[in-house]
PDB file of N, CA and C in Angstrom:
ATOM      1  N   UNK A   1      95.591 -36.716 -88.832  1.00  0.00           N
ATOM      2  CA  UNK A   1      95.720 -35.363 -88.366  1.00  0.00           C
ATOM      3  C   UNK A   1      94.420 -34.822 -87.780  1.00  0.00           C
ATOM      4  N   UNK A   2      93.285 -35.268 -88.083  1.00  0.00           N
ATOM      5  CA  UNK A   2      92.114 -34.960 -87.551  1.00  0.00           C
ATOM      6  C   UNK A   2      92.148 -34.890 -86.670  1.00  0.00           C
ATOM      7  N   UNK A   3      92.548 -35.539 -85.504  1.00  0.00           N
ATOM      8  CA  UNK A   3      92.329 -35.856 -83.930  1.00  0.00           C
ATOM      9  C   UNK A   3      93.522 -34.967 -83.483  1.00  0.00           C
ATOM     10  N   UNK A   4      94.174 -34.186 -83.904  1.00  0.00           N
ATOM     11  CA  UNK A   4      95.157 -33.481 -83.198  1.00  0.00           C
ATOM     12  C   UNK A   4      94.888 -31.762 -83.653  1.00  0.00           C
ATOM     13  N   UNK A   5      93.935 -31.324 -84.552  1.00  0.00           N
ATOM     14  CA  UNK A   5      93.433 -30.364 -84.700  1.00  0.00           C
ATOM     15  C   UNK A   5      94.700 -29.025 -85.042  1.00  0.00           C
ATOM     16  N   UNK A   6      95.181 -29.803 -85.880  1.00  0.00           N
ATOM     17  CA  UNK A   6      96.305 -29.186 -86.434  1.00  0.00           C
ATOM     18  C   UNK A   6      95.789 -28.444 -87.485  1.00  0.00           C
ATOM     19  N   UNK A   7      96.541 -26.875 -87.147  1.00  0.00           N
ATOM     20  CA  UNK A   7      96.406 -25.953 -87.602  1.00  0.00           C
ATOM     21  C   UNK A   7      95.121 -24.982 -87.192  1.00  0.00           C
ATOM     22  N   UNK A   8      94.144 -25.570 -86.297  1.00  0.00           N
ATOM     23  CA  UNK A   8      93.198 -24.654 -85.934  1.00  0.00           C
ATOM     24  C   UNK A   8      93.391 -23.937 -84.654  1.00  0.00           C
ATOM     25  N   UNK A   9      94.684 -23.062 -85.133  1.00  0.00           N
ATOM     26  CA  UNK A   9      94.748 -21.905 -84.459  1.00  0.00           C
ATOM     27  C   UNK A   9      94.536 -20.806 -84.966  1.00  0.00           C
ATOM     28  N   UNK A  10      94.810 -19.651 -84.252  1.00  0.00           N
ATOM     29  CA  UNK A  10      94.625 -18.010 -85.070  1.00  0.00           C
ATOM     30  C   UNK A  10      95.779 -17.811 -85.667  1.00  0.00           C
ATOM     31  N   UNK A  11      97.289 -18.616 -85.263  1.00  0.00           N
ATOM     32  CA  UNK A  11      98.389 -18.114 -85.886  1.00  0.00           C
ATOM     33  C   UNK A  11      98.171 -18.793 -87.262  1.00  0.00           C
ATOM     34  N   UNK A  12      97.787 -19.844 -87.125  1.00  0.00           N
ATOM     35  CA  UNK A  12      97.740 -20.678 -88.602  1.00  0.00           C
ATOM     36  C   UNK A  12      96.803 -20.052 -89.523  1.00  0.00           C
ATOM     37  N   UNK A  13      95.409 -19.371 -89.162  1.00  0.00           N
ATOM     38  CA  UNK A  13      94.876 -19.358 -89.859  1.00  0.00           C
ATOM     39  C   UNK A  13      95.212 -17.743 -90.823  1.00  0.00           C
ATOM     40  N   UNK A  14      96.041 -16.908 -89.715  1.00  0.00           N
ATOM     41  CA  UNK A  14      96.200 -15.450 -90.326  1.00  0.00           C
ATOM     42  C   UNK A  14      97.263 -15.739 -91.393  1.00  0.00           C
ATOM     43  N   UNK A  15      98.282 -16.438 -90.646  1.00  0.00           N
ATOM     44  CA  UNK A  15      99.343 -16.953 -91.775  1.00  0.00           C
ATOM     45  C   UNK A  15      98.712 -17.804 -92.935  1.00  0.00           C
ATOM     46  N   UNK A  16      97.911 -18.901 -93.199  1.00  0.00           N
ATOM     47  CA  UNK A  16      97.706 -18.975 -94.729  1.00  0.00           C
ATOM     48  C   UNK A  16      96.964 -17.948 -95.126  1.00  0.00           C
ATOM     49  N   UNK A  17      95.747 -17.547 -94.742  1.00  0.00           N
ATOM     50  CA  UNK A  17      95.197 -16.084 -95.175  1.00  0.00           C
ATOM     51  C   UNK A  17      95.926 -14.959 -95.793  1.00  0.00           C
ATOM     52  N   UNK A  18      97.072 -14.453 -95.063  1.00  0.00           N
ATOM     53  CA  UNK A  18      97.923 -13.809 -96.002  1.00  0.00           C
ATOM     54  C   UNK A  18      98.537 -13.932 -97.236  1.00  0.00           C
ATOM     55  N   UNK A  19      99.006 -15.180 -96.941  1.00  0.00           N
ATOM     56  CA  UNK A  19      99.836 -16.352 -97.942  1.00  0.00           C
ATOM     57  C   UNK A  19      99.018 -16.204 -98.985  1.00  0.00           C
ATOM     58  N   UNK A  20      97.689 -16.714 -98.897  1.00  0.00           N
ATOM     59  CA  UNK A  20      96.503 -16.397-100.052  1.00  0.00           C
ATOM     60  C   UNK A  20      96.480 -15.446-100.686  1.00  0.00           C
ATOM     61  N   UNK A  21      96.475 -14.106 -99.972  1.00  0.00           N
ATOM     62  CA  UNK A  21      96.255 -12.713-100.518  1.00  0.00           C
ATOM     63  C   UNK A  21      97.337 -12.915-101.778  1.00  0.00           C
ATOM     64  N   UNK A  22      98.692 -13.017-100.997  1.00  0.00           N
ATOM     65  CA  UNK A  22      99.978 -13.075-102.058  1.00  0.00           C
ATOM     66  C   UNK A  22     100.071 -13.619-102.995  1.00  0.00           C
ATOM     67  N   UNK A  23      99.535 -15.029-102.846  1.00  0.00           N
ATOM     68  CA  UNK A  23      99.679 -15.940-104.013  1.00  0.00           C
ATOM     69  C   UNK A  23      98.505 -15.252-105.185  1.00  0.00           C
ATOM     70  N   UNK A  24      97.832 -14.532-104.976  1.00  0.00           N
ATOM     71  CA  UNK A  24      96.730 -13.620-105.278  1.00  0.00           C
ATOM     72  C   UNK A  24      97.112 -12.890-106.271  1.00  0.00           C
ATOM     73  N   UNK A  25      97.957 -12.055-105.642  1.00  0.00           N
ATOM     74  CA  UNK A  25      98.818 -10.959-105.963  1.00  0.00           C
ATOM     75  C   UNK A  25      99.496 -10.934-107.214  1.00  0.00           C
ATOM     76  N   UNK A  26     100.024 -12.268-106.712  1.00  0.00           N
ATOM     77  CA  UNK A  26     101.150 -12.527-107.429  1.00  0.00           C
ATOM     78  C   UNK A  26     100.763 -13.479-109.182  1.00  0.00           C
ATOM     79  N   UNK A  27      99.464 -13.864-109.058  1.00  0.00           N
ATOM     80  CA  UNK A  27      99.066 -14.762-110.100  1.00  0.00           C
ATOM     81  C   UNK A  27      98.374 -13.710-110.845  1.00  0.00           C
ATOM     82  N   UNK A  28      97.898 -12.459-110.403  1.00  0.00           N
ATOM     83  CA  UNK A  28      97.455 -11.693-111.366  1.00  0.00           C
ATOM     84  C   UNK A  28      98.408 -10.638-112.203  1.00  0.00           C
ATOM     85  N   UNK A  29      99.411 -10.425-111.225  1.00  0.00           N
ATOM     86  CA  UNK A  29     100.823  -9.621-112.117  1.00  0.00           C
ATOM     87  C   UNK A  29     101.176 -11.044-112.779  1.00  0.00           C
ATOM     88  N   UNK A  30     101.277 -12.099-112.534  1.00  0.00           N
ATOM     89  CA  UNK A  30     101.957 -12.860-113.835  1.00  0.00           C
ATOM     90  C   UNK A  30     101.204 -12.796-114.890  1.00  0.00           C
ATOM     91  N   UNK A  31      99.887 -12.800-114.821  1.00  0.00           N
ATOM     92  CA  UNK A  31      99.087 -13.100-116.102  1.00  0.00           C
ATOM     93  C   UNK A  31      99.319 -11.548-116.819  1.00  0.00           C
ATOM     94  N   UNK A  32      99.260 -10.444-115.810  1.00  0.00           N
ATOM     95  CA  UNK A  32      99.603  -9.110-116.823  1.00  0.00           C
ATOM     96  C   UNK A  32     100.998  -9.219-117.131  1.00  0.00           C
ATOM     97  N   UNK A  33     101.879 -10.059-117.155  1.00  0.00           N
ATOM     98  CA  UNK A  33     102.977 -10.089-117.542  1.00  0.00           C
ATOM     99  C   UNK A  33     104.073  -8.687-116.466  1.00  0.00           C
ATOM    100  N   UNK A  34     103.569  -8.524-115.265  1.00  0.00           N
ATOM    101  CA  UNK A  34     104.190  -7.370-114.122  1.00  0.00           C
ATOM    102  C   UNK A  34     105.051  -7.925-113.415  1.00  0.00           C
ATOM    103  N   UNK A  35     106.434  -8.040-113.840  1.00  0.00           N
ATOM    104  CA  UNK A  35     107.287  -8.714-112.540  1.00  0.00           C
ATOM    105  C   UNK A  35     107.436  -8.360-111.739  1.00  0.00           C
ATOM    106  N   UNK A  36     107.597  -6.806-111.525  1.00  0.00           N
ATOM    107  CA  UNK A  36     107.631  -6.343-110.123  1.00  0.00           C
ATOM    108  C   UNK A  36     106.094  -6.563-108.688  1.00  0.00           C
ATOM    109  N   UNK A  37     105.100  -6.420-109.480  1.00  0.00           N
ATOM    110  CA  UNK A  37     103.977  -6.751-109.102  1.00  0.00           C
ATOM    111  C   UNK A  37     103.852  -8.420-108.369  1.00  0.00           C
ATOM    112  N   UNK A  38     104.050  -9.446-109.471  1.00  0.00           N
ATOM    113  CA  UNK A  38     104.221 -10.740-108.953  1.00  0.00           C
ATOM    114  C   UNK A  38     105.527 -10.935-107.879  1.00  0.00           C
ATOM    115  N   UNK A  39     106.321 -10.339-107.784  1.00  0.00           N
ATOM    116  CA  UNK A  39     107.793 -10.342-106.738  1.00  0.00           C
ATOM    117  C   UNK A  39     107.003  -9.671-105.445  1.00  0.00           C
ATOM    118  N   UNK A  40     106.071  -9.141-105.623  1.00  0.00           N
ATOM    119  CA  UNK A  40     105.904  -7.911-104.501  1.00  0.00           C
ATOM    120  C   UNK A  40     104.947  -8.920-103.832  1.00  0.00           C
ATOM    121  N   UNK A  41     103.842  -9.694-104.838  1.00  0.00           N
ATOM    122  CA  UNK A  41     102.998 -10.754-104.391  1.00  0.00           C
ATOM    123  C   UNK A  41     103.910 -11.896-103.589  1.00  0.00           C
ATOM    124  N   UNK A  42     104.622 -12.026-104.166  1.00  0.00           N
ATOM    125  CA  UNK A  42     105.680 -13.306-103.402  1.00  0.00           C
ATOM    126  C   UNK A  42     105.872 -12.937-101.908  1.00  0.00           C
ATOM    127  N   UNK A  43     106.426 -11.395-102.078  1.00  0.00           N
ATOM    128  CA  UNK A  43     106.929 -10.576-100.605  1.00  0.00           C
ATOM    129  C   UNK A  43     105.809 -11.242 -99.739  1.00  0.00           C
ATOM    130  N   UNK A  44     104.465 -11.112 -99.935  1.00  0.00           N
ATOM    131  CA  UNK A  44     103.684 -10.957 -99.147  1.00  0.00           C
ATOM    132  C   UNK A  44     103.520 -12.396 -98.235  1.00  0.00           C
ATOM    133  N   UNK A  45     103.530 -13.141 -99.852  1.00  0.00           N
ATOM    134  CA  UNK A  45     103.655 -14.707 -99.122  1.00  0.00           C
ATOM    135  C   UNK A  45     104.593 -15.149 -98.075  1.00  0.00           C
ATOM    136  N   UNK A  46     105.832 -14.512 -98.277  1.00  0.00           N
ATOM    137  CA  UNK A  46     106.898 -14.721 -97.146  1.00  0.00           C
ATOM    138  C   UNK A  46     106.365 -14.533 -95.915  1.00  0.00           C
ATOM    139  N   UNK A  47     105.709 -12.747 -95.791  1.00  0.00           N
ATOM    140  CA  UNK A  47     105.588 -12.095 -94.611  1.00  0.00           C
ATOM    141  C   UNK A  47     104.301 -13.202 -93.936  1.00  0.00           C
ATOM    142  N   UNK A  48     103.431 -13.629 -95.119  1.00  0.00           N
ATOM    143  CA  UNK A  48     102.462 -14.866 -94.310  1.00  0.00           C
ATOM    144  C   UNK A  48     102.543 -15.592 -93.309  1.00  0.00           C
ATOM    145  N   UNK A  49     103.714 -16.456 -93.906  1.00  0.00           N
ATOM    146  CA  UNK A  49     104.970 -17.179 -93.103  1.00  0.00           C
ATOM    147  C   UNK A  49     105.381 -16.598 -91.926  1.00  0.00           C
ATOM    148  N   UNK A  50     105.724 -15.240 -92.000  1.00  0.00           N
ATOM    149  CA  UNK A  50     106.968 -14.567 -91.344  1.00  0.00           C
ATOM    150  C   UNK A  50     105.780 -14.287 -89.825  1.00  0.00           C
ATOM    151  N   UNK A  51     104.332 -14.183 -90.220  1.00  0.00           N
ATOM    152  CA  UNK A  51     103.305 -13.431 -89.499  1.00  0.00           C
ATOM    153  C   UNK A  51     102.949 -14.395 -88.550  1.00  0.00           C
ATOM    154  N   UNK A  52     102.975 -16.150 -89.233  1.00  0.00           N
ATOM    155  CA  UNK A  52     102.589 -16.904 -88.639  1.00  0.00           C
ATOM    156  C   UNK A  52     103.384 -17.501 -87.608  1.00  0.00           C
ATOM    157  N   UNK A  53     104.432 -17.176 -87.921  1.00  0.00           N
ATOM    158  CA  UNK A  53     105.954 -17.989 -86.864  1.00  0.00           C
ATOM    159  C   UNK A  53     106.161 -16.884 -85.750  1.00  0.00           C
ATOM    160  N   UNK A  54     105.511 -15.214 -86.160  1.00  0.00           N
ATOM    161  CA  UNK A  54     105.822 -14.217 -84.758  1.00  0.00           C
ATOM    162  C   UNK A  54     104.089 -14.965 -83.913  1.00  0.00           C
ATOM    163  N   UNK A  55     103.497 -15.428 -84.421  1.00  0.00           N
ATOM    164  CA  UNK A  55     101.788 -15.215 -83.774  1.00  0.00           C
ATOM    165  C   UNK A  55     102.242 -16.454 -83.043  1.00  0.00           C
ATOM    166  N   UNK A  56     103.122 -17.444 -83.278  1.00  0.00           N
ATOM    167  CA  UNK A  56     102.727 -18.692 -82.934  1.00  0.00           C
ATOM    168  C   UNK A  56     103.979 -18.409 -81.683  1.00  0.00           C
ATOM    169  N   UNK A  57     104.940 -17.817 -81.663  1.00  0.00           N
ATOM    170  CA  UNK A  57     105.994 -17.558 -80.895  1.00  0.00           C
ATOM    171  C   UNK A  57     105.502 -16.998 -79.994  1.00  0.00           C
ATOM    172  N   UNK A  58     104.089 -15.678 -80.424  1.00  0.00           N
ATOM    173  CA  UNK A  58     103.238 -14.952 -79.168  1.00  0.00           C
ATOM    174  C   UNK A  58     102.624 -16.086 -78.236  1.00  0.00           C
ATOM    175  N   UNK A  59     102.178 -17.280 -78.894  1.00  0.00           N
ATOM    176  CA  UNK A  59     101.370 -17.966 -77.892  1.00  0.00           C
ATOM    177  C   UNK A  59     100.088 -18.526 -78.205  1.00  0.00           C
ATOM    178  N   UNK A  60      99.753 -18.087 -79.659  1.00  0.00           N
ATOM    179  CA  UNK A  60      98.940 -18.233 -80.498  1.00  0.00           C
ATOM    180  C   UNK A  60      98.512 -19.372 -81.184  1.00  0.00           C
ATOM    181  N   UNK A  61      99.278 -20.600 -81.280  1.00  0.00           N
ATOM    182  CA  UNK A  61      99.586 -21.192 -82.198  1.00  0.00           C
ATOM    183  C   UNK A  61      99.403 -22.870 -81.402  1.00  0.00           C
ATOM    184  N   UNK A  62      99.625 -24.004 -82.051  1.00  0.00           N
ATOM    185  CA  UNK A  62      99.496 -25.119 -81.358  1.00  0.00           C
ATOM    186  C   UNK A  62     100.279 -25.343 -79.992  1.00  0.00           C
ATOM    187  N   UNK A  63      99.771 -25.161 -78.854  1.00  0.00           N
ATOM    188  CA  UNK A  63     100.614 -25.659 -77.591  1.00  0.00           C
ATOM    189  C   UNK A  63     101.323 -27.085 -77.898  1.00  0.00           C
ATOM    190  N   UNK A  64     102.618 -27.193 -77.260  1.00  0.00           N
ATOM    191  CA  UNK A  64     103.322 -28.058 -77.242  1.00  0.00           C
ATOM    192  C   UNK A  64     102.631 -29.094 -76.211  1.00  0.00           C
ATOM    193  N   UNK A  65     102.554 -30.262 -76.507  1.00  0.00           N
ATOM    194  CA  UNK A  65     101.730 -31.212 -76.118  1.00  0.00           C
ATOM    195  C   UNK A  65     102.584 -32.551 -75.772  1.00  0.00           C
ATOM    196  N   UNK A  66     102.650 -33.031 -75.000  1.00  0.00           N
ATOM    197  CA  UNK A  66     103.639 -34.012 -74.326  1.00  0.00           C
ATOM    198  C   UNK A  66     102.707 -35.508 -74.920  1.00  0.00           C
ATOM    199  N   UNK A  67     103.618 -36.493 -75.690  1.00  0.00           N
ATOM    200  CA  UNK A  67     103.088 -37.205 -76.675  1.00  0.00           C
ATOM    201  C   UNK A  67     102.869 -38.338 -76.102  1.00  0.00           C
ATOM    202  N   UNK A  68     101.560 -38.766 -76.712  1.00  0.00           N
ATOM    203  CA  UNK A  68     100.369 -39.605 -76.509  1.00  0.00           C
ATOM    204  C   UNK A  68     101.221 -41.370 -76.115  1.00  0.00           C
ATOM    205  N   UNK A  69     101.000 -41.860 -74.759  1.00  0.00           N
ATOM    206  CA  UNK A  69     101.835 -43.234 -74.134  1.00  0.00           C
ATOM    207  C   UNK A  69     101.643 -44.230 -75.501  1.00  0.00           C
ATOM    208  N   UNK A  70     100.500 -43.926 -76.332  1.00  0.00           N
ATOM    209  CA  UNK A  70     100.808 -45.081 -77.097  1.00  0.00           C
ATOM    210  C   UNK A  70     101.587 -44.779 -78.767  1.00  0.00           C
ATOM    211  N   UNK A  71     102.368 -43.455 -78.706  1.00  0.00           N
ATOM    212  CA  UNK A  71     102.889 -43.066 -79.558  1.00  0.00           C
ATOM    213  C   UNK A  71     104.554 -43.553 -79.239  1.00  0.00           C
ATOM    214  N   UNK A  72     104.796 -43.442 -77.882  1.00  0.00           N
ATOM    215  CA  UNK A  72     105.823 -43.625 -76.990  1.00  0.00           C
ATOM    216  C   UNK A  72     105.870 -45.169 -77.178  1.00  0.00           C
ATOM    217  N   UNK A  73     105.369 -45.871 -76.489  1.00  0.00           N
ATOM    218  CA  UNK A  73     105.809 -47.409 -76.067  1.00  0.00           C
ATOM    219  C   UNK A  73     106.303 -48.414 -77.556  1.00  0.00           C
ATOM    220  N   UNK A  74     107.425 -49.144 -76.435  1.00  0.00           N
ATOM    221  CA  UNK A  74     107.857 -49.448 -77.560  1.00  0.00           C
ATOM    222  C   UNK A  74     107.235 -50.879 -78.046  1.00  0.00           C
ATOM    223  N   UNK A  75     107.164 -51.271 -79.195  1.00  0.00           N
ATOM    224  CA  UNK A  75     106.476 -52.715 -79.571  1.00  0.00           C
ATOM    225  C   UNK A  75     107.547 -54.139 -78.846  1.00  0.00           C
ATOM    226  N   UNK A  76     106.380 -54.789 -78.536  1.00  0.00           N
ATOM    227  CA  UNK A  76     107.454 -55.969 -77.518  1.00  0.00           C
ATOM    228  C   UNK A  76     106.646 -56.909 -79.087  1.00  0.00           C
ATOM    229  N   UNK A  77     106.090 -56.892 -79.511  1.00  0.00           N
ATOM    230  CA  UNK A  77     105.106 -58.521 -80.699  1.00  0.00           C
ATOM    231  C   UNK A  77     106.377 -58.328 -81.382  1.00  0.00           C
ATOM    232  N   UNK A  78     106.470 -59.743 -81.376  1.00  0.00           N
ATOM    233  CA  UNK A  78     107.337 -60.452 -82.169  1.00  0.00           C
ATOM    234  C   UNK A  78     109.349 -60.145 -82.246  1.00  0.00           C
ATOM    235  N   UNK A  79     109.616 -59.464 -81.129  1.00  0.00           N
ATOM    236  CA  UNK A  79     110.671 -58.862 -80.781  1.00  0.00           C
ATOM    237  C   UNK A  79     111.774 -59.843 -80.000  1.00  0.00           C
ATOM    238  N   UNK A  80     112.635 -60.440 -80.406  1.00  0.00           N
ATOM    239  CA  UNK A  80     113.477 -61.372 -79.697  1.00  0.00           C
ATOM    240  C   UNK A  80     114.323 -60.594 -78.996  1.00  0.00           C
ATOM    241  N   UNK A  81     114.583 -61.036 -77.269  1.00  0.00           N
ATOM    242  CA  UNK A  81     115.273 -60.435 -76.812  1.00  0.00           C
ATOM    243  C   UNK A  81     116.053 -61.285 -76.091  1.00  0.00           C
TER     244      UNK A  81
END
């Protein structure tokens, strides 16, 4: 994954960032024993998600990239035809 620089966009990075906040949120109402608090933390995690799929739909996000000839071709070694 290194060489394809996945995830270093702005949509990716606002979306786990949020996600973080939530999971945040949400691990400190569990430890106070707050369900509504930890549910509300969850909410947030969704909207993370929800933030990262509108940013990446804006244009934000990994361009679609037409895949690499040697991902494509097919293997002829050792192939009886």
């Amino acid at each position: 994954m290194a060489g394809s620089s996945h995830g270093h966009t702005p949509a990716a990075w606002t979306g786990v960032i949020i996600a973080f906040i939530g999971f945040c949120v949400a691990g400190a109402f569990m430890v106070k024993a707050e369900p509504l608090g930890f549910w509300a933390g969850m909410v947030v995690v969704v909207l993370g998600g929800v933030v990262g799929l509108l940013m990446r739909s804006m244009g934000l996000g990994q361009p679609k990239a037409t895949p690499h000839p040697a991902n494509t071709a097919r293997s002829t070694v050792g192939a009886d035809a």
